[in-house]
Short mmCIF file of C-alpha atoms in Angstrom, two decimals:
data_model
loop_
_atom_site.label_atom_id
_atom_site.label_comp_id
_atom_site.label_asym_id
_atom_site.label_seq_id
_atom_site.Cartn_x
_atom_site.Cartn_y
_atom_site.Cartn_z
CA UNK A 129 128.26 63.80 127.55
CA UNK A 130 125.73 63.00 125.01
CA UNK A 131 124.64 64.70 121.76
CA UNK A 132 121.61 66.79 123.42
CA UNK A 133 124.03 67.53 126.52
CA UNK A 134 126.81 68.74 123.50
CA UNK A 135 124.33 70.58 121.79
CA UNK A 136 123.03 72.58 125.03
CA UNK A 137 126.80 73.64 126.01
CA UNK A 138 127.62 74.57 122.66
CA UNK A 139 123.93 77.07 122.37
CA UNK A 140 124.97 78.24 126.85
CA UNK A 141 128.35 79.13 125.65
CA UNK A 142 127.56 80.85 121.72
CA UNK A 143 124.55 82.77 124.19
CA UNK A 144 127.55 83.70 126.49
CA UNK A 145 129.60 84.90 123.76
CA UNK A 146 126.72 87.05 122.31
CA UNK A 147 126.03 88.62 125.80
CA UNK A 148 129.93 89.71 125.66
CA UNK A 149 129.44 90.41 121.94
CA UNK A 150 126.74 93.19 122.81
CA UNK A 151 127.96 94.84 125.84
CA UNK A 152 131.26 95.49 123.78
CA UNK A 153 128.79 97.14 120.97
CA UNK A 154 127.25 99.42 123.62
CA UNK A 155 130.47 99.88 125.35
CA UNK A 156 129.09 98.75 128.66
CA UNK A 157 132.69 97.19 128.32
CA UNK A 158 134.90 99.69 127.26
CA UNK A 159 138.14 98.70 125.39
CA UNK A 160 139.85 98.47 128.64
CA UNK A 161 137.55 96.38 130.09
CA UNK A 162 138.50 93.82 127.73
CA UNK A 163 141.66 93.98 128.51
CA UNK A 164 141.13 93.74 132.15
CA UNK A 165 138.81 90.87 131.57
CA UNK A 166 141.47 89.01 129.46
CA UNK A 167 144.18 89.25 132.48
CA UNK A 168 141.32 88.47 134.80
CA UNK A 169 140.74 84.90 133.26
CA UNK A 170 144.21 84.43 131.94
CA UNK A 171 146.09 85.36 135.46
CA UNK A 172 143.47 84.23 137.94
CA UNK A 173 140.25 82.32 136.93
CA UNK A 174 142.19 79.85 134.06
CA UNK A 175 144.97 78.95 136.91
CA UNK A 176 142.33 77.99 139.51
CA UNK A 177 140.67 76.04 136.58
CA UNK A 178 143.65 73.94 135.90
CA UNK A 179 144.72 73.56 139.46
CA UNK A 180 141.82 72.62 140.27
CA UNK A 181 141.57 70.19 137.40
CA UNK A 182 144.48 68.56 138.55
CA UNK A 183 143.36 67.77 142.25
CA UNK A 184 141.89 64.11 141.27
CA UNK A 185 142.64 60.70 142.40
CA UNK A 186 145.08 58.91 139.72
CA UNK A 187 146.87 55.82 139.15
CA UNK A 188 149.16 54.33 136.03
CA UNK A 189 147.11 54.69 133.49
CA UNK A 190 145.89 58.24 134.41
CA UNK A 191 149.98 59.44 133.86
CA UNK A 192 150.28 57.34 131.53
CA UNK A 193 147.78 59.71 129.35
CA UNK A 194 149.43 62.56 130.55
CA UNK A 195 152.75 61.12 128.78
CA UNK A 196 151.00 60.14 125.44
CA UNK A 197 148.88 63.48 124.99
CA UNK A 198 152.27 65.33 126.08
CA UNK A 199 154.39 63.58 122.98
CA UNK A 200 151.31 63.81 120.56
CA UNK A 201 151.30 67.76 121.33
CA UNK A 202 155.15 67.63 120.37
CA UNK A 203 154.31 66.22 117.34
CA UNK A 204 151.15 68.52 116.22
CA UNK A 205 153.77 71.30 116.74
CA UNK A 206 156.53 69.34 114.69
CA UNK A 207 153.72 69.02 112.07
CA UNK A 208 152.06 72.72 111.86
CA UNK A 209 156.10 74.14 112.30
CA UNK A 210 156.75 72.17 108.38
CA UNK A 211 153.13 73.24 107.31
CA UNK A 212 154.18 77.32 108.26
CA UNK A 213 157.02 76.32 106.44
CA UNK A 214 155.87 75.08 103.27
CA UNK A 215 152.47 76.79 102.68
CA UNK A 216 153.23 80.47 102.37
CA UNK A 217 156.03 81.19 100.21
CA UNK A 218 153.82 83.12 97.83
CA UNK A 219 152.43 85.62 100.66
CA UNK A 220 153.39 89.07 101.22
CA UNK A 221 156.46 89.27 103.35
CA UNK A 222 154.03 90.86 106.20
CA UNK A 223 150.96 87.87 105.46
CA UNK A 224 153.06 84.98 105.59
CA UNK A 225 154.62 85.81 109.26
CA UNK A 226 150.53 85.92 109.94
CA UNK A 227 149.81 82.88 108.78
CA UNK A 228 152.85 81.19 109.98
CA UNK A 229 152.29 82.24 113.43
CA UNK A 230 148.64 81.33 113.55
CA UNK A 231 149.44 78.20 111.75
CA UNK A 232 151.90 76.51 115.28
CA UNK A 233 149.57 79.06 117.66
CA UNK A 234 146.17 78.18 118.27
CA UNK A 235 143.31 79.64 120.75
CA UNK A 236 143.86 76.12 122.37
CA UNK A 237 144.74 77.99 125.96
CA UNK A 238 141.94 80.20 126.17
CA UNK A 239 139.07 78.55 123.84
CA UNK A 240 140.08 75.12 124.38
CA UNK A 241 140.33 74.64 127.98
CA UNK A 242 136.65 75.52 128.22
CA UNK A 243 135.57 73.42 125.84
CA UNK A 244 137.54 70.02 126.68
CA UNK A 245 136.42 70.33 130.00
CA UNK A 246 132.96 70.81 129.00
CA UNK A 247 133.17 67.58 126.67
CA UNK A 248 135.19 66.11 128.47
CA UNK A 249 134.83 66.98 131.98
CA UNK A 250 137.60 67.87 134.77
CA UNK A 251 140.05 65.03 133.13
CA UNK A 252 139.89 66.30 129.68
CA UNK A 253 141.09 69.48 131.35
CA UNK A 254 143.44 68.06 132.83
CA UNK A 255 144.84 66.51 129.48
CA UNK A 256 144.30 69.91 127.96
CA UNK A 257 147.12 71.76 130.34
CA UNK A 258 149.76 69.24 129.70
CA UNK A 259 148.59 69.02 126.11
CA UNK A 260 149.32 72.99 126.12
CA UNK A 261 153.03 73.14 127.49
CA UNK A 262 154.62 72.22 123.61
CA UNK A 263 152.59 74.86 122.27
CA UNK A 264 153.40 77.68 124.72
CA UNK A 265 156.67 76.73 124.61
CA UNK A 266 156.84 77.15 121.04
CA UNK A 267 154.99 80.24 120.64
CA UNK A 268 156.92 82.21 122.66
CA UNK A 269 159.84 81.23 120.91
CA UNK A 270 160.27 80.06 117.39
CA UNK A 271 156.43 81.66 117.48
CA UNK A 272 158.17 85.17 117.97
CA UNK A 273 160.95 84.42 115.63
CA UNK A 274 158.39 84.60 112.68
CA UNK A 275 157.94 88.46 113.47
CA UNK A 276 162.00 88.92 114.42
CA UNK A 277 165.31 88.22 113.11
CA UNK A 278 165.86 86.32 116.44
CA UNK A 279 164.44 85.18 119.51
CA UNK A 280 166.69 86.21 122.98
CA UNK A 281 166.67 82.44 124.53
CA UNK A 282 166.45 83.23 128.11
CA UNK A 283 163.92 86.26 127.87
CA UNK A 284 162.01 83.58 126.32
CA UNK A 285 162.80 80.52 128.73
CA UNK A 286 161.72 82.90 131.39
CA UNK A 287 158.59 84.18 129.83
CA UNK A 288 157.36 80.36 129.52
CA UNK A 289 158.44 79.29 132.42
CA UNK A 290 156.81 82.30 134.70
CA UNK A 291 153.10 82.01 132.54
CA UNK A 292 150.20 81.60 134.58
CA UNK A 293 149.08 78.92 133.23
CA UNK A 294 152.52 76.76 133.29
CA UNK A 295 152.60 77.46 136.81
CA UNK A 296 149.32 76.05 137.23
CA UNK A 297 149.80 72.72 136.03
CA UNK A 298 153.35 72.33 138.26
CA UNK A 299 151.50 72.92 141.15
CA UNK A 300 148.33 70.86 139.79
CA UNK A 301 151.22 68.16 139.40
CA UNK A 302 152.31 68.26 142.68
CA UNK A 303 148.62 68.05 144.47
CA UNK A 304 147.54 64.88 142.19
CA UNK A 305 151.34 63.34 142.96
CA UNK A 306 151.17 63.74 146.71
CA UNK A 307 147.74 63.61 146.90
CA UNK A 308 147.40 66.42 149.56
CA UNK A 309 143.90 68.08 150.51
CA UNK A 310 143.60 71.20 150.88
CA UNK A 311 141.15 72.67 154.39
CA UNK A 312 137.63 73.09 153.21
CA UNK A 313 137.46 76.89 152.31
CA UNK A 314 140.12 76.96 150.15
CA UNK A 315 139.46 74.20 148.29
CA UNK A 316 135.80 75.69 148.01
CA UNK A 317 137.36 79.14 146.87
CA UNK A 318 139.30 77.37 144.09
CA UNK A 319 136.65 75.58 142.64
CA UNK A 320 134.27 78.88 142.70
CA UNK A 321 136.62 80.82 141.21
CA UNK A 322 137.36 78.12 138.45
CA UNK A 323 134.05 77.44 137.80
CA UNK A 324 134.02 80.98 136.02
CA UNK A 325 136.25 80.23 133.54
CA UNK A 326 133.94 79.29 131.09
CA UNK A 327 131.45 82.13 131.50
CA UNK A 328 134.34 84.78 131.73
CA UNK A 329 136.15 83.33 128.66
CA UNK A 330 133.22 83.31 126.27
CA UNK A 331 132.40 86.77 127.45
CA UNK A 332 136.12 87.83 125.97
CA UNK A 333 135.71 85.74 123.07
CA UNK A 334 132.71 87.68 122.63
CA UNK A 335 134.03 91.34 123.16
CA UNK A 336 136.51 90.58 120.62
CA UNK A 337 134.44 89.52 117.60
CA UNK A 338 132.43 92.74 118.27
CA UNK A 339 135.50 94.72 117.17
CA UNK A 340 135.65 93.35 113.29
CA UNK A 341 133.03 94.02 110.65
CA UNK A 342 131.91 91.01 108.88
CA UNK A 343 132.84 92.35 105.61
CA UNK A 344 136.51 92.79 106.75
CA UNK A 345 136.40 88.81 106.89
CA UNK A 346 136.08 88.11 103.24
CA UNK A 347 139.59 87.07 102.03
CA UNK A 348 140.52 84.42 99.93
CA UNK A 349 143.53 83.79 101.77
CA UNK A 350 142.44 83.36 105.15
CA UNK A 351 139.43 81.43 104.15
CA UNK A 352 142.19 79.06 103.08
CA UNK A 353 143.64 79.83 106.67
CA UNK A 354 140.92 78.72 107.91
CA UNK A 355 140.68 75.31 106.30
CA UNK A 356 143.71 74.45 107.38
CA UNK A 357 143.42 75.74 111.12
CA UNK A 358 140.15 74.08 111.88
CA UNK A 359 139.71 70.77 109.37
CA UNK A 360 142.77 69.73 108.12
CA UNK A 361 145.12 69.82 111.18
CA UNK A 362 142.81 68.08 113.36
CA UNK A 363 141.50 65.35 110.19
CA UNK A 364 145.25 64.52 110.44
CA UNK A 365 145.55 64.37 114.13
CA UNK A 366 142.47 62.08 114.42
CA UNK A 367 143.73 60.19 111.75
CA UNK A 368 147.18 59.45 113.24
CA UNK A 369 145.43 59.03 116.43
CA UNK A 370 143.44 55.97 115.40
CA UNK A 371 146.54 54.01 113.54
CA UNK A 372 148.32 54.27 116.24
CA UNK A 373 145.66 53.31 118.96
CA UNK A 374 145.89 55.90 121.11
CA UNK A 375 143.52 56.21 123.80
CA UNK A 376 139.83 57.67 122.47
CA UNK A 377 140.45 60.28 125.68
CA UNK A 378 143.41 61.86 125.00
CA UNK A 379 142.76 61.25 121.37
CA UNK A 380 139.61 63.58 121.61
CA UNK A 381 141.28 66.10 123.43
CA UNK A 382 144.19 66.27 121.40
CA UNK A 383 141.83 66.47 118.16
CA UNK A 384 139.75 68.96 119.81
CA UNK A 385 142.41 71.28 120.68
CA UNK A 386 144.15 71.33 117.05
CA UNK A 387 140.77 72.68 115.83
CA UNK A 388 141.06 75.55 117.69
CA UNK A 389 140.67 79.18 115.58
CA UNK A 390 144.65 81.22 115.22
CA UNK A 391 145.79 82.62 119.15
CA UNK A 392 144.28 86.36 119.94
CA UNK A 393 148.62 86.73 120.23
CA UNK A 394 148.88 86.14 116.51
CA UNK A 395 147.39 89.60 116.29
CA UNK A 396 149.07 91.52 119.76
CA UNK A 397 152.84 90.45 118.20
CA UNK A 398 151.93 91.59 114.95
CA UNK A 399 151.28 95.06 116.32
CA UNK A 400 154.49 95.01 118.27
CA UNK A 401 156.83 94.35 115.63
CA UNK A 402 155.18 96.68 112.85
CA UNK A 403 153.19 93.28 110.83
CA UNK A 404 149.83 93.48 109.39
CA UNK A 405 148.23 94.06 112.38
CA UNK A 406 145.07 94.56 110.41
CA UNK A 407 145.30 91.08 108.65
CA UNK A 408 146.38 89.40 111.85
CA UNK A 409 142.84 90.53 113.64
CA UNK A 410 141.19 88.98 110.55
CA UNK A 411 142.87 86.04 110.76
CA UNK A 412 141.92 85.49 114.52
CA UNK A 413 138.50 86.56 113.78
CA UNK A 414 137.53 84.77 111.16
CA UNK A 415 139.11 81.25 112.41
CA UNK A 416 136.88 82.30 115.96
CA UNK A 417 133.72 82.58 114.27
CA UNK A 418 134.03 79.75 111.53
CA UNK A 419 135.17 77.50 114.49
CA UNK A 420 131.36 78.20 116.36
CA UNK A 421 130.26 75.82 113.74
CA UNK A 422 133.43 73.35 113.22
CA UNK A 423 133.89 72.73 117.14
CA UNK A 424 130.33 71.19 117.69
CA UNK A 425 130.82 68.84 114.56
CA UNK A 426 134.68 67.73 115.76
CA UNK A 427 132.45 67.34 119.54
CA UNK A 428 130.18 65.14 117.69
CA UNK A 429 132.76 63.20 115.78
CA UNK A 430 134.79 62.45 119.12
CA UNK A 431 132.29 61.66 121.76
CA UNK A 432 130.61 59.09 118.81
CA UNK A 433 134.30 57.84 118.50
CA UNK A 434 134.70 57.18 121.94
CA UNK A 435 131.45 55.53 122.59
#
């Protein structure tokens, strides 16, 4: 994909986000809606996606990338766990479990996956979903922990293990493994209903910045957030990327997904165990928006990088 290309998928997908953005104003999607829409992409249209992504001819070198992107997503998550460490003593109590969450849980899953396939086509989603397993794993456990005294290990095991999306990429695993076709229709049908994901998830990106007020943004704190979330993570993956020669594919993808604004959960576990539910929606918010004009420049930066 080229600059112009970049440029005209970044202006199809902000348009997409508006059109979502306005019918949650008028309430031509109720509150509901939104909610239905979110299980819609995350249970059905996101799965399809990655199966679907998955369904590709591959040899060595192709797993091989799966491998490297898989242990460089260990380590991003090794990395932002000693950052939510570190960075927040000084927070209220109820702030820092904010931060610290949204600092090892990103919007990588339902942002990201979108985006690296439309930079990087149906391989770079493909990297994305095994890129993706570390994280879920860890924000369903130590993730949670930030809000609770403790995390029950095999409520937590099963939760992971029984998402959507994790699902997905074991069975995407086994069709690019044994290589089996599927008849006609249904491989049409999976590729239609894929195809959506894009559309579908901008739309909810866009319902969900309709529900803040800009001025409810302006925080010193989560400006600082912000910083961190969407320029200084990924600086530091790209930079440990190139020393250690990793492949300009999975290096873009990996960079592109630690850019990603703080995970729509940060704010849904922060009402469920009585945080700052408030500051959590700001948080998300604010990363979401700010990252409409970081993503294109990382996109920029990568596909240059590559060439």
């Amino acid at each position: 994909m080229g600059t112009t290309e970049l440029i005209s998928l970044q202006l199809r997908m902000f348009l997409i986000m508006s059109i979502g953005l306005l019918f949650r104003k008028k309430n031509w999607i109720s509150g509901e809606g939104k909610k239905n829409l979110t299980d819609l992409v995350i249970y059905l249209i996101l799965p399809c996606n990655i199966v679907k992504s998955f369904m590709i001819e591959f040899d060595e070198n192709t797993l091989q990338n799966f491998g490297v992107v898989f242990l460089v997503s260990v380590l991003i998550q090794v990395v932002c766990a000693v950052f939510a460490k570190l960075f927040y003593d000084r927070m209220m109590p109820e702030h820092r479990k904010v931060l610290q969450y949204a600092t090892v849980a990103s919007n990588a899953g339902f942002l990201g996956n979108p985006v690296a396939e439309g930079v990087f086509g149906s391989m770079g989603l493909a990297l994305a979903s095994v890129y993706l397993i570390p994280q879920r794993i860890i924000m369903w456990s130590a993730g949670v922990s930030y809000f609770t005294e403790g995390t029950d290990r095999k409520s937590v095991f099963k939760r992971v293990i029984t998402h959507p999306c994790i699902i997905a990429v074991a069975v995407g695993l086994i069709f690019m493994l044994t290589q089996v076709k599927l008849p006609s229709f249904l491989d049409s049908a999976l590729k239609d209903i894929g195809n959506c994901n894009t559309a579908m998830s901008m739309l909810v990106i866009g319902t969900i910045l309709a529900d803040v007020k800009p001025k409810d943004m302006l925080e010193r704190s989560i400006f600082l957030f912000s910083g961190l979330r969407l320029l200084l993570i990924p600086l530091l993956v790209y930079g440990g990327c190139v020393l250690l020669h990793i492949d300009s594919l999975v290096t873009g993808v990996s960079v592109l997904l630690a850019a990603m604004p703080a995970a729509s959960t940060t704010a849904i576990l922060a009402a469920k165990y009585e945080g700052d539910a408030a500051y959590a929606s700001k948080c998300v918010v604010t990363t979401t928006v700010l990252s409409l004009l970081t993503t294109p420049v990382w996109s920029i930066v990568l596909l240059r990088a590559i060439r």
